[in-house]
Short mmCIF file of C-alpha atoms in Angstrom, two decimals:
data_model
loop_
_atom_site.label_atom_id
_atom_site.label_comp_id
_atom_site.label_asym_id
_atom_site.label_seq_id
_atom_site.Cartn_x
_atom_site.Cartn_y
_atom_site.Cartn_z
CA MET A 23 227.85 174.45 -50.56
CA ALA A 24 231.36 173.03 -50.56
CA ARG A 25 234.15 173.46 -53.08
CA VAL A 26 235.63 170.01 -53.65
CA ALA A 27 238.72 168.86 -55.52
CA VAL A 28 238.82 165.22 -56.59
CA ILE A 29 242.17 163.68 -57.53
CA GLY A 30 241.67 160.83 -59.99
CA GLY A 31 239.11 160.13 -62.70
CA GLY A 32 238.52 156.40 -62.33
CA ILE A 33 235.22 154.89 -61.27
CA SER A 34 235.47 156.15 -57.68
CA GLY A 35 236.56 159.64 -58.69
CA LEU A 36 233.92 159.99 -61.39
CA GLY A 37 231.18 158.62 -59.14
CA THR A 38 232.15 160.89 -56.25
CA ALA A 39 232.33 163.99 -58.45
CA LEU A 40 228.97 163.23 -60.07
CA MET A 41 227.12 162.61 -56.81
CA LEU A 42 228.60 165.74 -55.23
CA GLY A 43 227.78 167.85 -58.27
CA ARG A 44 224.17 166.71 -58.26
CA ARG A 45 223.85 167.90 -54.69
CA GLY A 46 224.91 171.36 -55.79
CA HIS A 47 228.55 171.33 -54.70
CA THR A 48 231.23 172.82 -56.94
CA VAL A 49 233.60 170.06 -58.00
CA THR A 50 236.85 170.05 -59.92
CA LEU A 51 238.17 166.64 -60.94
CA PHE A 52 241.85 166.31 -61.87
CA GLU A 53 242.88 163.33 -64.03
CA GLN A 54 246.39 163.00 -65.43
CA GLU A 55 245.27 160.73 -68.31
CA ALA A 56 244.12 162.90 -71.24
CA ARG A 57 242.06 160.16 -72.84
CA GLN A 58 238.63 159.17 -71.57
CA ALA A 59 236.21 156.33 -72.17
CA GLY A 60 234.06 157.25 -75.14
CA GLU A 61 231.60 155.82 -77.58
CA ASP A 62 233.77 153.11 -79.17
CA LEU A 63 233.81 150.63 -76.31
CA ASP A 64 235.82 147.94 -78.09
CA ARG A 65 238.52 150.36 -79.20
CA ASP A 66 238.80 151.83 -75.72
CA PHE A 67 238.81 148.44 -74.07
CA TYR A 68 241.15 146.44 -76.28
CA HIS A 69 243.47 149.12 -77.65
CA TRP A 70 243.97 151.67 -74.87
CA GLY A 71 247.22 150.90 -73.07
CA ARG A 72 246.62 151.88 -69.42
CA ALA A 73 249.76 150.90 -67.54
CA ARG A 74 248.59 152.58 -64.34
CA VAL A 75 245.28 150.70 -64.38
CA PRO A 76 246.10 147.05 -65.17
CA GLN A 77 242.76 145.92 -63.74
CA ALA A 78 240.91 147.88 -66.43
CA VAL A 79 241.17 145.00 -68.93
CA GLN A 80 240.64 142.23 -66.40
CA PRO A 81 237.13 140.74 -66.07
CA HIS A 82 234.62 142.37 -63.75
CA SER A 83 231.33 141.34 -62.20
CA LEU A 84 229.73 144.41 -60.67
CA LEU A 85 228.12 143.46 -57.37
CA ALA A 86 224.84 144.61 -55.82
CA PRO A 87 226.13 147.88 -54.28
CA VAL A 88 227.06 149.17 -57.74
CA ARG A 89 223.50 148.70 -58.91
CA THR A 90 221.81 149.96 -55.74
CA VAL A 91 224.00 153.08 -55.47
CA LEU A 92 223.60 154.00 -59.13
CA ARG A 93 219.85 153.46 -59.11
CA ALA A 94 219.49 155.59 -55.98
CA GLU A 95 221.89 158.40 -56.90
CA THR A 96 222.20 158.46 -60.69
CA PRO A 97 219.39 156.47 -62.35
CA ASP A 98 220.29 157.97 -65.72
CA VAL A 99 223.77 156.43 -65.45
CA TYR A 100 222.22 153.07 -64.65
CA ALA A 101 219.88 153.30 -67.63
CA ASP A 102 222.80 154.28 -69.86
CA LEU A 103 224.83 151.34 -68.56
CA LEU A 104 222.08 148.93 -69.60
CA ALA A 105 221.62 150.72 -72.94
CA ARG A 106 225.33 150.22 -73.65
CA GLY A 107 224.95 146.48 -73.19
CA ALA A 108 225.43 145.66 -69.48
CA ARG A 109 223.17 142.81 -68.37
CA GLU A 110 221.48 142.05 -65.08
CA TYR A 111 221.86 138.55 -63.68
CA HIS A 112 219.91 137.60 -60.58
CA GLU A 113 221.48 134.85 -58.49
CA PHE A 114 218.19 132.93 -58.56
CA ASP A 115 218.26 132.88 -62.37
CA TRP A 116 220.30 129.72 -61.93
CA PHE A 117 217.11 127.92 -60.93
CA GLY A 118 214.98 129.22 -63.78
CA GLU A 119 212.01 129.79 -61.47
CA HIS A 120 212.69 132.09 -58.53
CA PRO A 121 211.66 131.01 -55.02
CA THR A 122 209.08 132.92 -52.97
CA HIS A 123 210.36 136.46 -52.59
CA ARG A 124 211.93 137.65 -49.34
CA ALA A 125 212.92 141.19 -48.43
CA GLY A 126 216.33 141.93 -49.92
CA ASP A 127 216.13 139.35 -52.71
CA GLU A 128 215.69 142.17 -55.20
CA ASP A 129 219.29 143.25 -54.54
CA LEU A 130 220.95 139.92 -55.36
CA VAL A 131 221.84 141.07 -58.86
CA THR A 132 225.20 141.06 -60.65
CA LEU A 133 225.83 143.47 -63.51
CA ARG A 134 227.62 141.57 -66.22
CA THR A 135 229.77 144.05 -68.09
CA ARG A 136 233.28 145.15 -68.85
CA ARG A 137 234.58 147.95 -66.67
CA ILE A 138 234.87 150.28 -69.68
CA VAL A 139 231.07 150.33 -70.05
CA LEU A 140 230.60 151.69 -66.54
CA GLU A 141 233.39 154.21 -67.08
CA ALA A 142 231.82 155.42 -70.33
CA ALA A 143 228.40 155.90 -68.70
CA LEU A 144 229.94 157.85 -65.81
CA VAL A 145 232.08 159.98 -68.14
CA ALA A 146 229.01 160.89 -70.20
CA ALA A 147 227.04 161.87 -67.10
CA VAL A 148 229.87 163.93 -65.63
CA ARG A 149 230.23 165.75 -68.95
CA ARG A 150 226.57 166.81 -68.65
CA GLU A 151 226.93 168.03 -65.06
CA ARG A 152 227.42 171.81 -64.98
CA THR A 153 228.72 171.86 -61.42
CA VAL A 154 231.58 169.48 -62.26
CA ASN A 155 234.67 170.69 -64.10
CA VAL A 156 236.93 167.89 -65.38
CA ARG A 157 240.55 168.82 -66.04
CA ARG A 158 242.04 165.97 -68.03
CA GLY A 159 245.73 165.64 -68.78
CA CYS A 160 246.23 167.56 -65.56
CA ARG A 161 248.56 166.08 -62.93
CA VAL A 162 248.30 167.17 -59.30
CA ARG A 163 251.86 167.54 -58.01
CA ALA A 164 251.27 168.41 -54.33
CA LEU A 165 248.73 169.42 -51.71
CA GLY A 166 248.09 172.98 -50.62
CA MET A 167 248.55 173.20 -46.84
CA GLU A 168 247.42 175.78 -44.30
CA LYS A 169 250.39 177.80 -43.08
CA GLY A 170 251.53 178.18 -39.49
CA ARG A 171 250.03 175.06 -37.88
CA PRO A 172 252.53 172.48 -36.48
CA ALA A 173 251.32 169.31 -38.19
CA ARG A 174 252.64 166.90 -35.58
CA VAL A 175 250.95 168.79 -32.72
CA SER A 176 247.51 169.17 -34.24
CA PRO A 177 246.28 168.01 -37.64
CA ALA A 178 247.36 170.24 -40.49
CA ARG A 179 244.64 171.36 -42.86
CA VAL A 180 244.73 170.72 -46.57
CA THR A 181 243.44 173.77 -48.43
CA GLY A 182 243.62 172.59 -52.01
CA VAL A 183 245.87 171.03 -54.63
CA GLN A 184 248.85 172.31 -56.59
CA VAL A 185 248.72 171.87 -60.36
CA GLY A 186 251.74 173.21 -62.19
CA ALA A 187 252.47 176.64 -60.76
CA ASP A 188 248.88 177.17 -59.61
CA THR A 189 247.06 176.27 -56.39
CA HIS A 190 243.43 175.24 -56.71
CA ARG A 191 241.72 175.99 -53.40
CA ALA A 192 239.06 173.67 -51.99
CA ASP A 193 237.12 173.09 -48.78
CA LEU A 194 237.74 169.36 -49.18
CA VAL A 195 240.18 167.34 -51.26
CA ILE A 196 239.26 163.73 -52.06
CA ASP A 197 242.09 161.40 -53.02
CA ALA A 198 240.69 158.90 -55.53
CA SER A 199 243.98 158.47 -57.40
CA GLY A 200 244.16 154.70 -56.91
CA ARG A 201 246.43 152.12 -55.39
CA ARG A 202 249.59 154.02 -56.35
CA SER A 203 248.39 157.24 -54.73
CA PRO A 204 251.20 159.75 -54.02
CA VAL A 205 249.18 161.42 -51.27
CA PRO A 206 250.60 159.48 -48.27
CA ALA A 207 254.13 160.48 -49.30
CA TRP A 208 253.04 164.11 -49.68
CA LEU A 209 251.58 164.12 -46.17
CA ILE A 210 254.74 162.67 -44.64
CA ALA A 211 256.87 165.20 -46.53
CA ALA A 212 254.66 167.97 -45.14
CA GLY A 213 255.42 166.83 -41.57
CA CYS A 214 252.07 165.18 -40.86
CA ARG A 215 251.78 162.00 -38.86
CA PRO A 216 252.00 159.13 -41.35
CA PRO A 217 248.84 157.43 -42.60
CA VAL A 218 248.23 153.98 -41.12
CA VAL A 219 248.84 151.41 -43.86
CA ASP A 220 247.89 147.75 -43.53
CA SER A 221 249.30 145.90 -46.53
CA HIS A 222 249.29 142.21 -47.43
CA ARG A 223 250.97 140.90 -50.56
CA THR A 224 248.80 138.40 -52.42
CA GLY A 225 250.73 135.57 -54.00
CA LEU A 226 248.14 135.19 -56.75
CA ALA A 227 248.50 135.66 -60.49
CA TYR A 228 245.63 136.31 -62.90
CA LEU A 229 245.53 135.49 -66.60
CA CYS A 230 242.53 136.18 -68.79
CA ARG A 231 241.55 136.19 -72.42
CA TRP A 232 238.55 137.88 -73.98
CA TYR A 233 236.21 136.27 -76.51
CA ARG A 234 233.02 137.20 -78.33
CA LEU A 235 230.17 134.88 -79.19
CA ARG A 236 229.63 134.49 -82.92
CA ALA A 237 226.57 136.20 -84.33
CA ASP A 238 225.46 132.98 -86.01
CA GLY A 239 226.40 130.71 -83.08
CA PRO A 240 224.83 129.64 -79.77
CA ARG A 241 224.29 132.39 -77.19
CA ASP A 242 225.17 130.53 -73.97
CA PRO A 243 226.17 127.04 -72.83
CA GLY A 244 223.04 126.40 -70.79
CA ARG A 245 222.97 125.66 -67.08
CA VAL A 246 226.70 125.56 -66.35
CA LYS A 247 228.52 126.94 -63.33
CA THR A 248 230.86 129.84 -64.01
CA GLY A 249 233.70 128.51 -61.82
CA SER A 250 235.86 125.38 -61.58
CA ALA A 251 238.93 124.46 -59.54
CA ALA A 252 241.99 122.25 -59.43
CA PRO A 253 244.18 121.90 -56.31
CA PHE A 254 246.63 124.43 -57.80
CA ALA A 255 244.44 126.65 -60.03
CA LEU A 256 241.06 128.33 -60.25
CA ALA A 257 239.18 128.87 -63.50
CA GLY A 258 236.20 131.07 -64.20
CA VAL A 259 234.17 132.61 -66.97
CA PHE A 260 232.80 136.15 -66.88
CA PRO A 261 229.81 136.66 -69.18
CA SER A 262 229.78 140.32 -70.11
CA ASP A 263 228.19 142.98 -72.30
CA ASN A 264 227.53 142.78 -76.03
CA ASP A 265 228.28 139.04 -76.35
CA ALA A 266 231.78 139.42 -74.87
CA PHE A 267 233.06 137.13 -72.15
CA ALA A 268 236.37 136.48 -70.43
CA VAL A 269 238.02 133.22 -69.44
CA ASN A 270 240.14 133.62 -66.34
CA LEU A 271 242.78 131.46 -64.66
CA VAL A 272 244.24 132.09 -61.19
CA LEU A 273 247.45 130.45 -59.96
CA SER A 274 250.11 130.96 -57.33
CA THR A 275 252.73 133.49 -58.41
CA GLY A 276 255.27 130.77 -57.71
CA ASP A 277 253.73 128.26 -60.12
CA PRO A 278 256.42 127.31 -62.67
CA THR A 279 253.86 126.97 -65.46
CA ARG A 280 252.53 130.50 -65.17
CA GLY A 281 254.71 131.96 -67.91
CA ALA A 282 253.71 129.31 -70.45
CA LEU A 283 250.06 130.30 -70.09
CA THR A 284 250.65 133.63 -71.82
CA ASP A 285 250.73 131.63 -75.07
CA PRO A 286 247.10 131.74 -76.29
CA ALA A 287 247.18 128.12 -77.48
CA VAL A 288 248.49 126.88 -74.13
CA PHE A 289 246.06 129.10 -72.22
CA GLU A 290 243.06 127.81 -74.15
CA ALA A 291 244.15 124.18 -73.90
CA ALA A 292 244.52 124.59 -70.13
CA ALA A 293 241.16 126.35 -69.81
CA ARG A 294 239.48 123.48 -71.64
CA ARG A 295 240.43 121.15 -68.79
CA PHE A 296 237.97 122.93 -66.47
CA PRO A 297 234.25 122.24 -67.00
CA ALA A 298 233.13 125.84 -66.42
CA THR A 299 235.42 127.42 -68.99
CA ALA A 300 235.34 124.49 -71.42
CA ALA A 301 231.59 124.87 -71.81
CA TRP A 302 231.99 128.43 -73.07
CA LEU A 303 234.99 127.69 -75.28
CA ASP A 304 232.95 124.89 -76.86
CA LEU A 305 230.69 127.61 -78.30
CA ALA A 306 233.52 128.39 -80.79
CA PRO A 307 233.78 132.07 -79.84
CA GLU A 308 236.05 134.55 -81.61
CA PRO A 309 239.16 135.57 -79.59
CA GLN A 310 239.32 139.31 -79.00
CA SER A 311 242.55 139.76 -77.05
CA ALA A 312 245.92 138.32 -76.18
CA VAL A 313 246.32 136.59 -72.82
CA LEU A 314 246.36 139.42 -70.29
CA ALA A 315 248.34 138.83 -67.11
CA MET A 316 248.26 140.64 -63.77
CA ALA A 317 250.16 139.86 -60.57
CA GLY A 318 252.14 141.55 -57.80
CA LEU A 319 249.00 142.80 -56.06
CA ASP A 320 248.53 143.87 -52.47
CA ASN A 321 245.47 144.06 -50.30
CA ARG A 322 246.07 147.48 -48.77
CA TRP A 323 244.11 149.63 -46.34
CA THR A 324 245.33 153.24 -46.03
CA ALA A 325 243.74 155.14 -43.16
CA LEU A 326 244.27 158.90 -42.87
CA ALA A 327 243.63 158.57 -39.14
CA ASP A 328 245.45 156.89 -36.27
CA GLY A 329 244.80 156.42 -32.55
CA ALA A 330 245.07 160.18 -32.02
CA GLY A 331 242.48 160.97 -34.71
CA PRO A 332 242.78 162.35 -38.25
CA VAL A 333 246.36 162.89 -39.41
CA VAL A 334 245.10 165.81 -41.50
CA THR A 335 241.86 167.70 -42.09
CA GLY A 336 240.46 168.95 -45.38
CA LEU A 337 241.45 165.65 -47.03
CA VAL A 338 239.99 162.14 -47.19
CA ASN A 339 240.61 159.17 -49.45
CA ALA A 340 238.25 156.87 -51.33
CA GLY A 341 238.31 154.00 -53.79
CA ASP A 342 241.60 152.15 -54.17
CA SER A 343 243.44 154.98 -52.40
CA LEU A 344 241.58 153.92 -49.26
CA ILE A 345 240.90 150.22 -49.76
CA HIS A 346 242.61 148.24 -52.47
CA THR A 347 241.66 144.58 -52.74
CA ASN A 348 242.77 142.14 -55.37
CA PRO A 349 239.99 141.06 -57.75
CA THR A 350 239.26 137.58 -56.42
CA LEU A 351 235.98 138.66 -54.81
CA GLY A 352 235.25 141.66 -57.06
CA HIS A 353 234.86 144.24 -54.30
CA GLY A 354 236.58 147.27 -55.83
CA ALA A 355 233.86 149.15 -57.73
CA ALA A 356 231.20 148.26 -55.13
CA LEU A 357 233.17 149.61 -52.18
CA GLY A 358 234.31 152.64 -54.17
CA LEU A 359 230.76 153.69 -55.05
CA ARG A 360 229.54 153.09 -51.50
CA ALA A 361 232.22 155.50 -50.27
CA ALA A 362 231.27 157.99 -53.00
CA GLN A 363 227.64 157.91 -51.87
CA TYR A 364 228.59 158.50 -48.23
CA LEU A 365 230.93 161.37 -49.14
CA ALA A 366 228.28 163.07 -51.24
CA ALA A 367 225.70 162.84 -48.46
CA HIS A 368 228.00 164.13 -45.69
CA VAL A 369 230.51 166.38 -47.45
CA ASP A 370 229.90 169.50 -45.33
CA GLN A 371 230.50 167.63 -42.07
CA ILE A 372 233.53 165.84 -43.53
CA ALA A 373 235.05 169.11 -44.74
CA ALA A 374 234.77 170.49 -41.19
CA ASP A 375 235.96 167.32 -39.45
CA PRO A 376 236.73 164.02 -41.23
CA SER A 377 236.50 161.93 -38.03
CA GLY A 378 233.00 160.70 -38.85
CA TYR A 379 234.06 159.55 -42.31
CA HIS A 380 237.03 157.64 -40.93
CA ALA A 381 234.76 155.96 -38.37
CA TRP A 382 232.27 155.04 -41.09
CA THR A 383 234.91 153.49 -43.34
CA ALA A 384 236.25 151.43 -40.42
CA HIS A 385 232.74 150.16 -39.66
CA ALA A 386 231.25 149.77 -43.15
CA LEU A 387 234.24 148.91 -45.36
CA ARG A 388 237.05 147.52 -43.23
CA PRO A 389 235.31 144.18 -42.47
CA TRP A 390 235.22 143.40 -46.21
CA PHE A 391 238.93 144.19 -46.49
CA ASP A 392 239.65 141.78 -43.63
CA ALA A 393 237.50 139.10 -45.28
CA GLN A 394 239.43 139.54 -48.53
CA VAL A 395 242.77 139.18 -46.74
CA THR A 396 241.61 135.97 -45.06
CA ALA A 397 240.25 134.50 -48.30
CA ASP A 398 243.40 135.34 -50.23
CA ARG A 399 245.68 133.82 -47.61
CA THR A 400 243.65 130.62 -47.79
CA ASN A 401 243.70 130.55 -51.59
CA GLU A 402 247.38 131.42 -51.80
CA GLN A 403 248.37 128.62 -49.44
CA ARG A 404 246.06 126.08 -51.07
CA LEU A 405 247.19 126.85 -54.62
CA ALA A 406 250.88 127.00 -53.70
CA GLU A 407 250.70 123.66 -51.87
CA SER A 408 248.13 122.02 -54.19
CA SER A 409 246.18 121.24 -51.04
CA PRO A 410 243.14 118.95 -51.22
CA LEU A 411 239.77 120.30 -50.11
CA SER A 412 239.40 119.39 -46.45
CA ASP A 413 236.56 121.53 -45.06
CA ARG A 414 233.57 119.29 -45.73
CA ARG A 415 230.98 121.77 -44.49
CA ALA A 416 232.32 124.64 -46.60
CA ALA A 417 232.49 122.38 -49.67
CA ALA A 418 228.98 121.11 -49.02
CA LEU A 419 227.64 124.65 -48.69
CA ALA A 420 229.24 125.57 -52.00
CA ALA A 421 227.75 122.54 -53.76
CA CYS A 422 224.37 122.75 -52.04
CA ALA A 423 223.86 126.38 -53.09
CA PHE A 424 223.28 125.26 -56.68
CA ASP A 425 220.51 122.89 -55.58
CA ASP A 426 218.87 124.82 -52.73
CA PRO A 427 217.62 128.43 -52.99
CA VAL A 428 217.96 128.96 -49.21
CA ILE A 429 221.69 128.24 -49.37
CA MET A 430 222.00 130.20 -52.63
CA ARG A 431 220.42 133.20 -50.92
CA ALA A 432 222.98 133.05 -48.09
CA ARG A 433 225.82 132.66 -50.60
CA ALA A 434 224.56 135.63 -52.62
CA GLN A 435 224.17 137.85 -49.55
CA VAL A 436 227.84 137.29 -48.71
CA ARG A 437 229.01 137.68 -52.29
CA HIS A 438 227.12 140.94 -52.73
CA LEU A 439 228.46 142.52 -49.50
CA LEU A 440 225.06 142.47 -47.83
CA ARG A 441 225.83 140.18 -44.87
CA PRO A 442 229.03 138.77 -43.39
CA ALA A 443 229.51 135.03 -43.84
CA HIS A 444 229.02 134.15 -40.18
CA ASP A 445 225.61 135.86 -40.23
CA ALA A 446 224.40 134.57 -43.58
CA TYR A 447 225.46 130.95 -43.07
CA GLY A 448 225.06 130.81 -39.31
CA THR A 449 221.28 130.38 -39.14
CA ASP A 450 219.16 127.43 -38.08
CA GLU A 451 217.45 127.47 -41.47
CA VAL A 452 220.73 127.12 -43.33
CA ASP A 453 221.78 124.29 -41.00
CA ARG A 454 218.52 122.43 -41.58
CA HIS A 455 218.80 122.71 -45.35
CA LEU A 456 222.44 121.67 -45.35
CA ILE A 457 221.74 118.63 -43.17
CA ALA A 458 218.90 117.61 -45.48
CA TRP A 459 221.12 118.01 -48.55
CA LEU A 460 223.90 115.92 -47.00
CA ALA A 461 221.37 113.24 -46.08
CA ALA A 462 220.31 113.13 -49.73
CA HIS A 463 223.99 112.94 -50.80
CA PRO A 464 225.52 110.48 -48.31
CA ASP A 465 228.60 109.86 -50.47
CA PHE A 466 229.49 113.53 -50.79
CA SER A 467 233.15 114.40 -50.28
CA PRO A 468 235.02 117.58 -51.28
CA GLN A 469 236.33 117.20 -54.82
CA HIS A 470 237.95 119.39 -57.44
CA ASP A 471 236.50 119.32 -60.95
CA GLY A 472 239.66 120.48 -62.72
CA PRO A 473 242.74 118.58 -63.90
CA THR A 474 245.30 116.84 -61.71
CA ARG A 475 248.79 118.27 -61.41
CA ASP A 476 250.24 115.58 -63.65
CA GLN A 477 247.62 116.26 -66.31
CA TRP A 478 248.29 119.98 -66.09
CA ASP A 479 252.08 119.69 -66.33
CA THR A 480 251.83 117.34 -69.28
CA LEU A 481 249.43 119.67 -71.07
CA VAL A 482 251.46 122.82 -70.44
CA SER A 483 254.83 121.31 -71.25
CA GLY A 484 253.42 119.70 -74.38
#
C-alpha cells in the first residue's frame, strides 16, 4: 500500500484522499485553511470569506460524472449529499414524461446544489476515514526531493512535502492545491524541466446573487428555461438545495456597465429583462447575498510532462492544479472527481511511473479543456462585439432540444461530458429530427430573448 500526501483540501483533494483511503492507502491531506465546511451550510456559504476560492460562492450545477463517481466510489457521500438538500434533475424532466429509455439515459442527471453541500459531505466522510489524516491550518512550503539525481538529465523524484521544519515522506505527492498552485514554481526552482502550461485568458465576467424561495410562496416558476441571452450578455438561473437559487449574469470584462451591476437594485432590474431569470424573480424570493462578482479567469492546462516524458516522478497534479476551466460549462468538479477516481484505482503504478496518468489525462480530460477554450473564445467575441446569432443550425439545435427528446439527449450527452459534440450531434437520427423540426417551424431564425443594447444601457444608467 502506498503512502500518499495530498496538497489541498478542496473538492478534488478531499475526493482523492477519501477514495485512496478506502482502498487501504495511508493518506495525509494538507490544507492551509483552518476552517472546514460543517453543519451550518448557510453560515459557511454566505459568511466564510474565501479569497483563494472565489468560485466557492458562485453557482454550481454538478454534472453527471460527479454523481456517477460518487455513487460508484463513495455511496455514503452521495446519500449524505441528498440528505443535506441536493436535488437530482434529469434532463428529460423538462418534458414531464420521459421518452423510451436508452442505455446511458440514466446518467443524464444534474445535481442541483451549492458547492458547500458537496464539500460538507466530503469533509464528514473524510473525518470518518481512519486511513486519512487531515492536517488543517498546515501550509506546505516546498517539496522534498531525492538527492543526487541531475533533474535536467533524468526526472528528479519527489519524496514528500516540507511543512515548517519537518519533511513528510510519501511514495506519491498529489498536487490538488488549485489554480494558484505553487508547485510549478517549486519544480523550476529545484532545477526540473518546467511544466508545460497552456493558458488562455477569458474575457468574461460573472455576477451572481443568491435568493431563497419563501416558505409560504410558490416553489418553482413552472416550465421555464434556465437560460436567456442578449447579444452582449448571458443570464441564467441555478436552482439549488434547500430552496436556494442563484441568478447569474455573464458579460464581457470590457463592458462599461459591468461595475453598475454590483448594485443589487441595478442587478435585479437587469436580470428581470431576461425571461429565464425574470420568471424566478417573479416568485418574490428573499435575497440572501450581495451581488458577487468574479472575473480575471484563465483556462489553464498544466502538464507535468513534456515531449521527453514526465518532468518529475513521485508527483502528479489533479483538479484545478491540472485543468482549470472557467465556470461557463461547469466542468470543474466533474473533471476533478474523475481524476480522483483514476488516481485511486492506479496509485501504485503512478507512484512508480506517472507516464500512464499523464497519458490518461491527455486522452480523457484534455479534449474537454479544448472545448471550453473554443466555447469561451466564441462567447467572448460575441459578447464584446454584441454579435447577432448567425449559425442557424446551432441555434435550431438549441431551440429544438426543448421540443424533441432525441435532440435533448444529444445536448445532455455533451453537457454531461459523455460524448463530444461532433459525435452526439453528428448522427443521421439527429439530422432527421432537426430537419423535421425546421420543416414545422419554417419561419425560424436565430433570435435573442434578452434586451437590446439600448434597452440595457437605459436601464443600467437609470
